[in-house]
Coordinates of C-alpha atoms and ligand atoms in Angstrom, one line a residue:
X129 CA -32.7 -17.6 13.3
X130 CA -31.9 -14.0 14.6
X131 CA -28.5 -14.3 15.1
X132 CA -27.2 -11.9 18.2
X133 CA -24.1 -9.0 18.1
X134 CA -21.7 -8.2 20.4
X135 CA -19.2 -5.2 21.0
X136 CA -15.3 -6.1 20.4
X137 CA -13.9 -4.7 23.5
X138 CA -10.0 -5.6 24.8
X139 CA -9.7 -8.3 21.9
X140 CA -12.7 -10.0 22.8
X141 CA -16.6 -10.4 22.2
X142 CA -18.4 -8.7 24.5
X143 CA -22.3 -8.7 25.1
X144 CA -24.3 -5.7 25.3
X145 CA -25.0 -4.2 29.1
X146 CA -27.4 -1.7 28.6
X147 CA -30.5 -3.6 27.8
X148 CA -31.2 -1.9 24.6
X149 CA -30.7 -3.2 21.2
X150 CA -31.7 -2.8 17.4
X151 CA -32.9 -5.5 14.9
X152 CA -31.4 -5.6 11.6
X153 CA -33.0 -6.1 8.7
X154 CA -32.4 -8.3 5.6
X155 CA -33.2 -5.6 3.0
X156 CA -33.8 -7.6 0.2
X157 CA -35.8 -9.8 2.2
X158 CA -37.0 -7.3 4.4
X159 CA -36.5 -10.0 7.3
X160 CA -34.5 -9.7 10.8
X161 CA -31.1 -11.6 10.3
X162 CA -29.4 -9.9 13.6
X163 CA -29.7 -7.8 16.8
X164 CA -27.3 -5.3 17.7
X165 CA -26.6 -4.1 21.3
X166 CA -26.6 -0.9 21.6
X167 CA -23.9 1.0 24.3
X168 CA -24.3 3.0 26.8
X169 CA -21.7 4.9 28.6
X170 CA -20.5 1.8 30.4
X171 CA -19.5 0.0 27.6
X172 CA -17.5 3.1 26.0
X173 CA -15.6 3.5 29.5
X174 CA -14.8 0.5 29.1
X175 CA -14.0 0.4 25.5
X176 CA -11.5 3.2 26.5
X177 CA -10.1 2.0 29.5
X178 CA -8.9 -0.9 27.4
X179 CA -7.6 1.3 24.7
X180 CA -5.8 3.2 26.7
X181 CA -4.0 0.5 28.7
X182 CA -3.1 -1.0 25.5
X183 CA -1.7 1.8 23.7
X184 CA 1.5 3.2 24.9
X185 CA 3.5 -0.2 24.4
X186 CA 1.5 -0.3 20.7
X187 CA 3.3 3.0 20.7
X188 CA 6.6 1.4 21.4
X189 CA 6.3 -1.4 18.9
X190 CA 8.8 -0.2 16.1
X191 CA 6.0 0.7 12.5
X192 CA 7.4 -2.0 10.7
X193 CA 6.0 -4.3 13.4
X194 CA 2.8 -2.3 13.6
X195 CA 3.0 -2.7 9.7
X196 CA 3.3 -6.8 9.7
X197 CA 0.1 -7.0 11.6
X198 CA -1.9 -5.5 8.5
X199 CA 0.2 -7.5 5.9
X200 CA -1.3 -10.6 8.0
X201 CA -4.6 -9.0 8.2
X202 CA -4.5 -8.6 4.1
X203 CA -4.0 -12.5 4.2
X204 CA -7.2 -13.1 6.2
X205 CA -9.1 -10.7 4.2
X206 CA -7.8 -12.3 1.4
X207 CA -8.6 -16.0 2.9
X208 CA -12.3 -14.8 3.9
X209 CA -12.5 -12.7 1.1
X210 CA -15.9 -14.0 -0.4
X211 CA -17.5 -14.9 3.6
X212 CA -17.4 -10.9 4.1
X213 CA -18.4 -10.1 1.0
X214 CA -21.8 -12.2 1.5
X215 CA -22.4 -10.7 4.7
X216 CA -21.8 -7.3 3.0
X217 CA -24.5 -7.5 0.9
X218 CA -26.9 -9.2 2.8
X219 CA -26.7 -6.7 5.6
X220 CA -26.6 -3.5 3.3
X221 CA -28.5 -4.8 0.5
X222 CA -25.6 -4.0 -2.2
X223 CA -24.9 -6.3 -5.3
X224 CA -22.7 -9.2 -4.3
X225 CA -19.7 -7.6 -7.3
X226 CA -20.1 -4.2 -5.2
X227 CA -19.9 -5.7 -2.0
X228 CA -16.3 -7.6 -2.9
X229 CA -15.9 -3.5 -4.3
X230 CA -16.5 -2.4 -0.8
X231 CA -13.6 -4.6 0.6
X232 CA -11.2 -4.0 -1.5
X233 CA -11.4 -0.2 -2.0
X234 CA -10.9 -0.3 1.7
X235 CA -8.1 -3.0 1.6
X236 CA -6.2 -0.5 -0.7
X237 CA -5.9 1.9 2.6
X238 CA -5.0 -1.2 4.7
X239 CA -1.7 -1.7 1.7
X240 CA -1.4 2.7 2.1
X241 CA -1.2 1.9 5.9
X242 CA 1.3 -0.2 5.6
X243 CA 3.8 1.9 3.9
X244 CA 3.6 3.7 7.7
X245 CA 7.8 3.4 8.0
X246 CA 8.5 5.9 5.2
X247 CA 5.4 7.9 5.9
X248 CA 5.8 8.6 9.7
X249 CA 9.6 9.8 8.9
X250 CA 10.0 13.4 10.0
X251 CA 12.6 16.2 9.2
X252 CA 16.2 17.0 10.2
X253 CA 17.8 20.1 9.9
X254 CA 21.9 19.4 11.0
X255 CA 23.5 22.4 11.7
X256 CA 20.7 24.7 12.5
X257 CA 22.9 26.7 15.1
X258 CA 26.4 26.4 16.4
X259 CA 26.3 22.3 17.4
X260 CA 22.4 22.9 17.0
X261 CA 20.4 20.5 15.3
X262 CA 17.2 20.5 14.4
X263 CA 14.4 17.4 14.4
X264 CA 10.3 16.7 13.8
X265 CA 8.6 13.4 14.8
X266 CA 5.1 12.2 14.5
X267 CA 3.5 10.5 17.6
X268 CA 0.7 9.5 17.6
X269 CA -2.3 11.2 19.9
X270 CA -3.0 7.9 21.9
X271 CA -7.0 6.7 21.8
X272 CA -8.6 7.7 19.0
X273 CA -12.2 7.0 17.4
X274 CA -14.4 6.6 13.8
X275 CA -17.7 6.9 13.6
X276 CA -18.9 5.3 10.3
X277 CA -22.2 5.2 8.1
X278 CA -24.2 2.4 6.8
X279 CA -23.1 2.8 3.0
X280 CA -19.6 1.1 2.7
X281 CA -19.3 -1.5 6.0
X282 CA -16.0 -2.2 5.0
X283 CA -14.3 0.4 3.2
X284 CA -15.1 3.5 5.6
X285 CA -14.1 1.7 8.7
X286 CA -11.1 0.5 7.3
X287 CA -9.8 3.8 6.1
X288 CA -10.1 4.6 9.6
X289 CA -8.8 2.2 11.9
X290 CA -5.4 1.1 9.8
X291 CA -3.9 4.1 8.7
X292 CA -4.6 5.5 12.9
X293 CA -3.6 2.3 13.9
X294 CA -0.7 1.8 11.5
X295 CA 0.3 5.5 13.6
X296 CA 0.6 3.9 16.6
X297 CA -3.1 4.7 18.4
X298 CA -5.6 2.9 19.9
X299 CA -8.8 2.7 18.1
X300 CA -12.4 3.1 19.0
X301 CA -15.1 2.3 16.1
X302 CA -18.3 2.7 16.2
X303 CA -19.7 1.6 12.9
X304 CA -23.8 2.1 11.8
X305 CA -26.1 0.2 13.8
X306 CA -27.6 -1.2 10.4
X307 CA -24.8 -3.1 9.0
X308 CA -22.0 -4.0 12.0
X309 CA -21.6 -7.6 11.1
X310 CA -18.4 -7.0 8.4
X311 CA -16.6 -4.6 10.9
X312 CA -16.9 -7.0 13.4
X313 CA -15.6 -9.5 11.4
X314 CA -13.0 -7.2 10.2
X315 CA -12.0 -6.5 14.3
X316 CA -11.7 -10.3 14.3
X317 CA -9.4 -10.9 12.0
X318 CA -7.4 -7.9 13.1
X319 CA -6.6 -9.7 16.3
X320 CA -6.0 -13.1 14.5
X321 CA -3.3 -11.2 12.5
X322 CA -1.4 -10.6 15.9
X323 CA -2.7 -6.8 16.9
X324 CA -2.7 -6.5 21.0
X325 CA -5.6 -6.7 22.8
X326 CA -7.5 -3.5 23.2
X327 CA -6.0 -1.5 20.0
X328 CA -9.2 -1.8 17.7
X329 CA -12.3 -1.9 19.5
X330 CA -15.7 -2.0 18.0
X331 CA -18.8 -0.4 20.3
X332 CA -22.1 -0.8 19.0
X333 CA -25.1 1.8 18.9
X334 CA -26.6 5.0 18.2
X335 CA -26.6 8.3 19.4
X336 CA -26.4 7.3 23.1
X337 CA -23.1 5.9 22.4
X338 CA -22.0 8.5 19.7
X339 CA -22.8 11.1 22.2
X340 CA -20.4 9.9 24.8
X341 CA -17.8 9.3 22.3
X342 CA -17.8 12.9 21.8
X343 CA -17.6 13.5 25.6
X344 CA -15.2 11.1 27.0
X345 CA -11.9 13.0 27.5
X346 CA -9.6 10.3 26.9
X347 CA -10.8 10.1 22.9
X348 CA -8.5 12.6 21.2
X349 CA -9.6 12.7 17.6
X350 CA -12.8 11.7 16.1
X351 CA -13.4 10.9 12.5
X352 CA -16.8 10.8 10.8
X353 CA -18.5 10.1 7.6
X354 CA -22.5 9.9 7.5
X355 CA -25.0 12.4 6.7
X356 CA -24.2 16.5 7.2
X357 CA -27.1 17.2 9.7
X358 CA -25.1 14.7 12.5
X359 CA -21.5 15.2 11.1
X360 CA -22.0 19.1 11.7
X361 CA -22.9 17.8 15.1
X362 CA -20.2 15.7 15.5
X363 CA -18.2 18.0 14.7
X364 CA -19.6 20.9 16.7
X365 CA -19.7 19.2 19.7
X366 CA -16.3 17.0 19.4
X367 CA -14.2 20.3 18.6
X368 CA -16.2 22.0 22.1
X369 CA -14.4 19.1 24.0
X370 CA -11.0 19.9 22.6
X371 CA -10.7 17.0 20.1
X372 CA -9.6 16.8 16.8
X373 CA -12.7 16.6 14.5
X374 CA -13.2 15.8 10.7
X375 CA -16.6 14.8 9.6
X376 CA -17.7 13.9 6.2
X377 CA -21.3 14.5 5.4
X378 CA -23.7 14.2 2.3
X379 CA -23.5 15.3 -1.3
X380 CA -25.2 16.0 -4.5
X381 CA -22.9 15.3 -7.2
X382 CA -23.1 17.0 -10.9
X383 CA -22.1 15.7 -13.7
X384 CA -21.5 18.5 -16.7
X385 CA -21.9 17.4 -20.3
X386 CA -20.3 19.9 -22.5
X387 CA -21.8 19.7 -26.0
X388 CA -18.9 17.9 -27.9
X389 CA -19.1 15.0 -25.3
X390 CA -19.4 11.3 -26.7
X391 CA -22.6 11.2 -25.4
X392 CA -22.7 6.9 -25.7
X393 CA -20.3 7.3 -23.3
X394 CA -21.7 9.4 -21.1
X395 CA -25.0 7.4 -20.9
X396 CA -22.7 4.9 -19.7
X397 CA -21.1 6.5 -16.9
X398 CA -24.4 8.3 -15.7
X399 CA -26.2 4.9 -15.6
X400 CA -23.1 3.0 -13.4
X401 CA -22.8 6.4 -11.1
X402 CA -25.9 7.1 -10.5
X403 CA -27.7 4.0 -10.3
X404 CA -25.3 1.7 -8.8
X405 CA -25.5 0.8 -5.0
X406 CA -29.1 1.8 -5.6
X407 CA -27.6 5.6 -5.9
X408 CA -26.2 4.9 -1.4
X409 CA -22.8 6.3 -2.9
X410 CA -21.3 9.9 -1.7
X411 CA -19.8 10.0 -4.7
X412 CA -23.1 8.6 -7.0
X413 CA -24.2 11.4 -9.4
X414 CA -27.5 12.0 -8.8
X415 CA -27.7 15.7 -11.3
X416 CA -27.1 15.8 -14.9
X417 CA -26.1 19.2 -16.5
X418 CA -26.3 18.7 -20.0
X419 CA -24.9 22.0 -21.8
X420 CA -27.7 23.7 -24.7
X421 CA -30.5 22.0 -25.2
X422 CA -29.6 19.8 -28.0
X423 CA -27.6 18.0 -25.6
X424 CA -29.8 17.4 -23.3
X425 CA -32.0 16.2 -25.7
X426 CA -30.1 13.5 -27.2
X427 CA -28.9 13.0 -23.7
X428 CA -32.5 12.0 -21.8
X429 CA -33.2 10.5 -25.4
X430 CA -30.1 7.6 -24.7
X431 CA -31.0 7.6 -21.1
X432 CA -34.9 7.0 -20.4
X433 CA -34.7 3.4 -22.6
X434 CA -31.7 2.8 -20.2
X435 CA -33.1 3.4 -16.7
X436 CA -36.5 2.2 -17.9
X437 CA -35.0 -1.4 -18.6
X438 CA -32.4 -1.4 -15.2
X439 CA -32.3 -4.6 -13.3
X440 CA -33.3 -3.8 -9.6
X441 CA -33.0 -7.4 -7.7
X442 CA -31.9 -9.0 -4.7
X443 CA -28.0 -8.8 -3.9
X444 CA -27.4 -13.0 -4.7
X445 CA -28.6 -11.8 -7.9
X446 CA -25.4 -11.8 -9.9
X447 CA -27.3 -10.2 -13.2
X448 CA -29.1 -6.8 -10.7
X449 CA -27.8 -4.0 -11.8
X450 CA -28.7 -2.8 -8.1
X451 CA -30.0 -4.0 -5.3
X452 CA -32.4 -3.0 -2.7
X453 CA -31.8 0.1 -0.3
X454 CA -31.2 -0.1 3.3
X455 CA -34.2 0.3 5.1
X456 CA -38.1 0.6 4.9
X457 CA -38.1 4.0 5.8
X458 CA -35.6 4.6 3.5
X459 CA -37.8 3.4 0.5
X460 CA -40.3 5.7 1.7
X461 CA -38.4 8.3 2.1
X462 CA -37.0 7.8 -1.7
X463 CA -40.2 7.6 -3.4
X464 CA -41.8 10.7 -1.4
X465 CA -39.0 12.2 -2.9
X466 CA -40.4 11.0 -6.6
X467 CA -43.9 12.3 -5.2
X468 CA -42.3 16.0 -4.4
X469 CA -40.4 16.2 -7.6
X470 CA -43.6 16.1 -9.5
X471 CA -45.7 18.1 -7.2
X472 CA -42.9 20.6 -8.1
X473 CA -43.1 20.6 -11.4
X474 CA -40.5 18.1 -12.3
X475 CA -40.8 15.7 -15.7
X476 CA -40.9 12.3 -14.8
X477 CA -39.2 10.5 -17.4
X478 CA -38.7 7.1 -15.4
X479 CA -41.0 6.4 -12.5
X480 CA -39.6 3.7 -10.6
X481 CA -42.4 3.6 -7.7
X482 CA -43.4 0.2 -8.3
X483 CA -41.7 -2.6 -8.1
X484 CA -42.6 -5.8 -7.2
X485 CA -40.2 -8.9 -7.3
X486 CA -41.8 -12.2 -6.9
X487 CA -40.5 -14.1 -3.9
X488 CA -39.2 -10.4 -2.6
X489 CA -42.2 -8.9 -1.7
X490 CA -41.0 -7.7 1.8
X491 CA -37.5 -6.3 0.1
X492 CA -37.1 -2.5 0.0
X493 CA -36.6 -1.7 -4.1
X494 CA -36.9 1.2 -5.6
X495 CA -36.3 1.0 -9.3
X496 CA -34.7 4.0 -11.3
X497 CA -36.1 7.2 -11.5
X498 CA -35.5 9.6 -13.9
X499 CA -36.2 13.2 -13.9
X500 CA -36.1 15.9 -16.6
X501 CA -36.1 19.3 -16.5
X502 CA -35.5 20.0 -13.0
X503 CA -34.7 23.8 -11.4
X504 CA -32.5 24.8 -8.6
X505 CA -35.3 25.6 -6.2
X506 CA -36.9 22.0 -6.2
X507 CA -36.3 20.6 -3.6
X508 CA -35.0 17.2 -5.5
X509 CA -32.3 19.1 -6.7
X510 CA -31.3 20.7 -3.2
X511 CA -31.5 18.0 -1.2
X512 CA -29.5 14.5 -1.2
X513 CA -32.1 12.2 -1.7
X514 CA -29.5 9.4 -1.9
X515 CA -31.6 6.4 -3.9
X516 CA -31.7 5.6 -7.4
X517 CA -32.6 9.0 -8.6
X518 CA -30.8 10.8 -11.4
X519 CA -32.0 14.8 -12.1
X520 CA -31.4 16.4 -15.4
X521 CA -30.9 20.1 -15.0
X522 CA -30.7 21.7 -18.4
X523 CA -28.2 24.8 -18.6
X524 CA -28.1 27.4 -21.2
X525 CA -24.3 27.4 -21.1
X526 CA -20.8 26.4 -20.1
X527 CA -20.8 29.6 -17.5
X528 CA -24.1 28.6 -16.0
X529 CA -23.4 24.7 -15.7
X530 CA -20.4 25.8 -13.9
X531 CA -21.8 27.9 -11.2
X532 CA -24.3 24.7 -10.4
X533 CA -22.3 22.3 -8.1
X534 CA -20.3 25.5 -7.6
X535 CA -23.2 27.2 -5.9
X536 CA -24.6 23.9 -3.9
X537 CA -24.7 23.7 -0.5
X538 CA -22.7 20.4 -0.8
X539 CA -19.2 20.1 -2.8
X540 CA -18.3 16.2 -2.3
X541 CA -17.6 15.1 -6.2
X542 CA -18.3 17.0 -9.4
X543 CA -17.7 15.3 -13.0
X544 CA -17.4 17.2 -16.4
X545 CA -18.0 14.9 -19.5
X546 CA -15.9 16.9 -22.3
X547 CA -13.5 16.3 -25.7
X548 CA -11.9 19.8 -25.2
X549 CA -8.9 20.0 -23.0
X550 CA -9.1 23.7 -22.3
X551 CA -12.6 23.6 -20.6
X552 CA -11.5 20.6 -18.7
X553 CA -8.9 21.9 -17.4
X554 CA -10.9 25.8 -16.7
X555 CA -13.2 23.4 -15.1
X556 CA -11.0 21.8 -12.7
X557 CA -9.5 25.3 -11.5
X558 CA -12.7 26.7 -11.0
X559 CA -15.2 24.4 -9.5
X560 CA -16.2 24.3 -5.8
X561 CA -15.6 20.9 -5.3
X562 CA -13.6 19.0 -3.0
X563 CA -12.7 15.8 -5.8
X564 CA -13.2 16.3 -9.5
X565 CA -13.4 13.7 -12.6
X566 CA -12.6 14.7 -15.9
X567 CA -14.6 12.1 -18.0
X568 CA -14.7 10.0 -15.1
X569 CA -17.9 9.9 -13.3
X570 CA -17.1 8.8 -9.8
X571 CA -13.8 11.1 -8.9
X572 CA -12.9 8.7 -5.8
X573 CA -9.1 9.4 -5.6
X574 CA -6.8 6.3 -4.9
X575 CA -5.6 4.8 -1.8
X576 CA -2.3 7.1 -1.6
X577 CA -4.5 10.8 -2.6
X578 CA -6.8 12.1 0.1
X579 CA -10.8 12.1 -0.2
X580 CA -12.9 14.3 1.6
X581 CA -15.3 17.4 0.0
X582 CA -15.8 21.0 0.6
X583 CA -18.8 23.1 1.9
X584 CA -21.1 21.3 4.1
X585 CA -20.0 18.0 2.8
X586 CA -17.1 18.0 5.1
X587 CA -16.2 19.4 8.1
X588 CA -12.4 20.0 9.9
X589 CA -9.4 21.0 7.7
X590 CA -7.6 16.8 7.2
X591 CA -8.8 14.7 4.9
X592 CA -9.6 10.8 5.2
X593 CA -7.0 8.4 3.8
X594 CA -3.6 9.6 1.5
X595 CA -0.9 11.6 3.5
X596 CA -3.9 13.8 5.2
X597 CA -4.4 10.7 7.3
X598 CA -1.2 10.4 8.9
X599 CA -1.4 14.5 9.7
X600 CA -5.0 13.8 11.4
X601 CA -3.6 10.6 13.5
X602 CA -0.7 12.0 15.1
X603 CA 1.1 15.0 16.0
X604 CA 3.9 17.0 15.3
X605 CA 6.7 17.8 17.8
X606 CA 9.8 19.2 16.8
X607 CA 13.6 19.0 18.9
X608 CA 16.0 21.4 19.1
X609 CA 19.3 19.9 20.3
X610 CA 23.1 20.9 21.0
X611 CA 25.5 18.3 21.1
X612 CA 28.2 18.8 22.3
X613 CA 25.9 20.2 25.1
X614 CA 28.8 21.9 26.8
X615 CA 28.9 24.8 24.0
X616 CA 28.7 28.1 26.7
X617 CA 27.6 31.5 25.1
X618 CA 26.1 32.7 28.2
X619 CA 22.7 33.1 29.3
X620 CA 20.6 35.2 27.5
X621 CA 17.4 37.6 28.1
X622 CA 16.7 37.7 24.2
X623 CA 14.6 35.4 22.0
X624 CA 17.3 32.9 20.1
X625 CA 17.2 34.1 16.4
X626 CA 19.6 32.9 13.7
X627 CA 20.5 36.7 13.1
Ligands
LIG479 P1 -26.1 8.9 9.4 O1 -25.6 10.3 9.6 O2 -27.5 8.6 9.7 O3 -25.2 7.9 10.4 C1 -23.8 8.0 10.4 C2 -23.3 7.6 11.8 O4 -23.8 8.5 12.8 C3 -23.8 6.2 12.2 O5 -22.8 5.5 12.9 C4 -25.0 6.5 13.2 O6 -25.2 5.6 14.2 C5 -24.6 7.9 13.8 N1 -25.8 8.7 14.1 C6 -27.0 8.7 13.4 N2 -27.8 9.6 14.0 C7 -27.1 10.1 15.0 C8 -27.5 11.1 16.0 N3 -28.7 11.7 16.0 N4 -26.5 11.5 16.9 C9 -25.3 10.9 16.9 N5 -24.9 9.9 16.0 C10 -25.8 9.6 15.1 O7 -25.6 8.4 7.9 P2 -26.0 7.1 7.2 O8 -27.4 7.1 6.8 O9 -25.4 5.9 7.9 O10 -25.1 7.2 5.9 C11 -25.5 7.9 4.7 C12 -24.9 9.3 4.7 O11 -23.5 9.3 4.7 C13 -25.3 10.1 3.4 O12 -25.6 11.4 3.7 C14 -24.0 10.0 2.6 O13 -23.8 11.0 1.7 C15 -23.0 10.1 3.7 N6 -21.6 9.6 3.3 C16 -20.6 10.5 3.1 C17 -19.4 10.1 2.7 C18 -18.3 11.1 2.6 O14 -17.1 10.7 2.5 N7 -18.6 12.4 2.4 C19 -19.2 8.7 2.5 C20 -20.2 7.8 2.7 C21 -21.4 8.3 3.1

């Protein structure tokens, strides 16, 4: 049965108005499940209007108050734990063990967010001037929205609704139109933990809705994470109106092998990062740098028997490896990519084209590819192709690996696989890169660090999650007072210095 969606507006289900909606798919079925509504402008007004009405006594509620309502909403998680997590994958098409890793590397945020009393403190200066003292407090900027891609249904939006409204702000999401069931179900269980009415709401749709969210002059900060093309956009367009913008986009993340790497080891990271979630990770690595050639040899000589036997299967299947990706046109667009890479030259190690699964026929798998001997003008290796595709690029030397993810358009995560202590830590200093791992292959920093990359894989100047979070929800305003106020020095014409 095709189930049907709803918007979450003022605390409540709310069906679509416009007319329009989108199916959604069961990619490893490749059946409809679901259709979404999508918004027009008269479901964001009224998204807003709710937000707003709702925020300044949300405001007023003292943070550890705001703070109990995400300890309760970690209990429902908790209770419904394994419900979401089925939906999860489902919808997205993600291994059941991945999904229950989407929730809780977004949960970790929620337990961040709740630490809001100590981290919404400001300063004090007493004694600034004669009976002067001197204060800073963090408010928060009222009705905020996220805009959040198809990849992680659970973590992304959570990293953006609690630590924004942990601040004291309303929240507007607008999550991808491919996979809303988990943050609606999320929005649900924020109310059942005891947040007001009209605080989180969750608006359905595509760009007709995205568009007024960038528009509507009540919205004063807007966070994204999806693909660069539309978070350059975003964030174009957003900052034009006067908001506060960050937008995370896409990535192509290298891994370095330095020569005196374990290499067993390696094998094993490369085949977890860039294969799992069918390679629909920001942070998968999806280019191999092995250092001299000897390296890369024995490197694709561990990997090809690796990515050859891979277990692509549906997401119930507790033994896939990986499951399949999100769309149709998404498997098309992945294996055109395999098509390009060896129009251009490319050696096709793996070719992970054809897969049929018996009983899955209408599912959208791609099994792993694996490519050898690829150069910086293929295409393959400039664009994110974001599917189950590792590149290896061979580089003469440590100098020239180095000045590969450094001189990429996109600087999300960069890995260097190495025994010696002094390149590591050369490495670290000098790469381009907004998160590094040293021997770790998927650099996503914790809960209380911030994530977010350089160059065009992130736009705006805060970061998502970690202390950045708390700078991009509120703002700063700072008190000078004089008690006793009836100190007289007279009036003056000259600008108060401490001279
Ligand atoms: P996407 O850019 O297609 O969609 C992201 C959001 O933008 C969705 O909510 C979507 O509805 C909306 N959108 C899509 N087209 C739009 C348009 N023309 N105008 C206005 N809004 C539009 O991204 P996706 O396919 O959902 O997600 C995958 C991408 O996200 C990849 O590029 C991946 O690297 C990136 N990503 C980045 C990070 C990060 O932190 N840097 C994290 C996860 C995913």
């Amino acid at each position: 049965m095709v189930e049907k969606l709803y918007h979450f507006i003022g605390g409540a289900r709310v069906e679509g108005k416009s007319g329009r909606f989108a199916p959604i798919f069961t990619p490893m079925t490749g059946e409809i499940s679901a259709e979404v509504p999508l918004a027009s402008t008269v479901e964001l007004a009224e998204a807003v209007a709710n937000a707003k009405a709702a925020q300044p006594a949300w405001a007023a509620t003292n943070p550890q108050k705001r703070a109990r309502v995400l300890m309760k909403f970690l209990e429902l998680l908790a209770r419904d734990f394994e419900k979401i997590a089925l939906k999860l994958a489902l919808e997205h098409g993600k291994t059941l063990p991945d999904a229950r890793g989407d929730i809780q590397r977004g949960l970790e945020v929620v337990e961040f967010a709740i630490g809001i009393p100590h981290l919404l403190k400001g300063e004090y200066t007493e004694g600034a001037g004669p009976g002067i003292d001197m204060y800073s407090m963090r408010q928060p900027l009222g009705v905020v929205a996220g805009i959040t891609p198809f990849n992680f249904p659970a973590m992304i939006p959570m990293w953006k609704f609690a630590p924004a409204i942990a601040c004291g702000n309303a929240f507007i999401l607008k999550p991808s139109e491919r996979d809303p069931s988990v943050p609606l179900m999320l929005a649900e269980l924020m109310y059942e933990a005891g947040l007001p009415k009209g605080i989180l709401n969750v608006v359905n749709g595509d760009k007709e809705v995205v568009d007024a969210i960038l528009d509507h002059p009540d919205i004063k900060a807007i966070g994204f994470v999806g693909s660069t093309p539309i978070g350059e956009y975003i964030f174009t367009r957003g900052t034009a109106n006067g908001k506060r913008v960050q937008a995370f986009g896409g990535a192509k993340n290298h891994a370095l092998i330095m020569p005196d790497a374990d290499l067993d080891m390696v094998a094993d990271a490369l085949i977890g990062a860039g294969y799992g979630s069918a390679g629909e990770r920001c942070m998968a690595i999806s280019v191999a740098v092995p250092v001299g050639e000897k390296t890369a040899d024995a490197l694709v000589e561990r990997l090809a028997p690796r990515v050859r036997t891979l277990r692509v299967g549906p997401s119930t299947d507790e033994k896939a490896d990986f499951g399949p990706v999100i769309t149709r046109q998404h498997m098309e667009k992945v294996k055109s990519y395999v098509d390009i890479g060896v129009q251009e030259g490319a050696e096709l190690v793996v070719d992970g084209r054809d897969v049929n699964l018996q009983g899955y026929e209408g599912g959208y798998y791609v099994g792993g590819v694996l490519f050898d001997r690829v150069t910086t003008n293929m295409r393959i290796y400039k664009e994110e192709i974001f599917g189950p595709v590792l590149s290896v690029v061979r580089a003469p030397d440590y100098e020239t690996a180095l000045s590969l993810p450094s001189d990429h358009e996109y600087g999300n995560g960069v890995a260097i696989f190495t025994r010696d202590g002094d390149t590591a830590r050369d490495f670290a200093a000098r790469v381009d890169v907004g998160m590094v791992g040293i021997n770790v292959p998927i650099p996503v920093p914790l809960a209380y660090y911030t994530f977010g990359g350089w160059k065009r894989s992130g736009f705006g100047d805060l970061n998502q999650h970690g202390p950045d979070s708390i700078r991009f929800y509120t703002k700063t305003k700072t008190v000078t007072s004089r008690w006793p106020s009836g100190i007289r020095s007279g009036a003056s014409f000259v600008i108060p210095t401490m001279g």
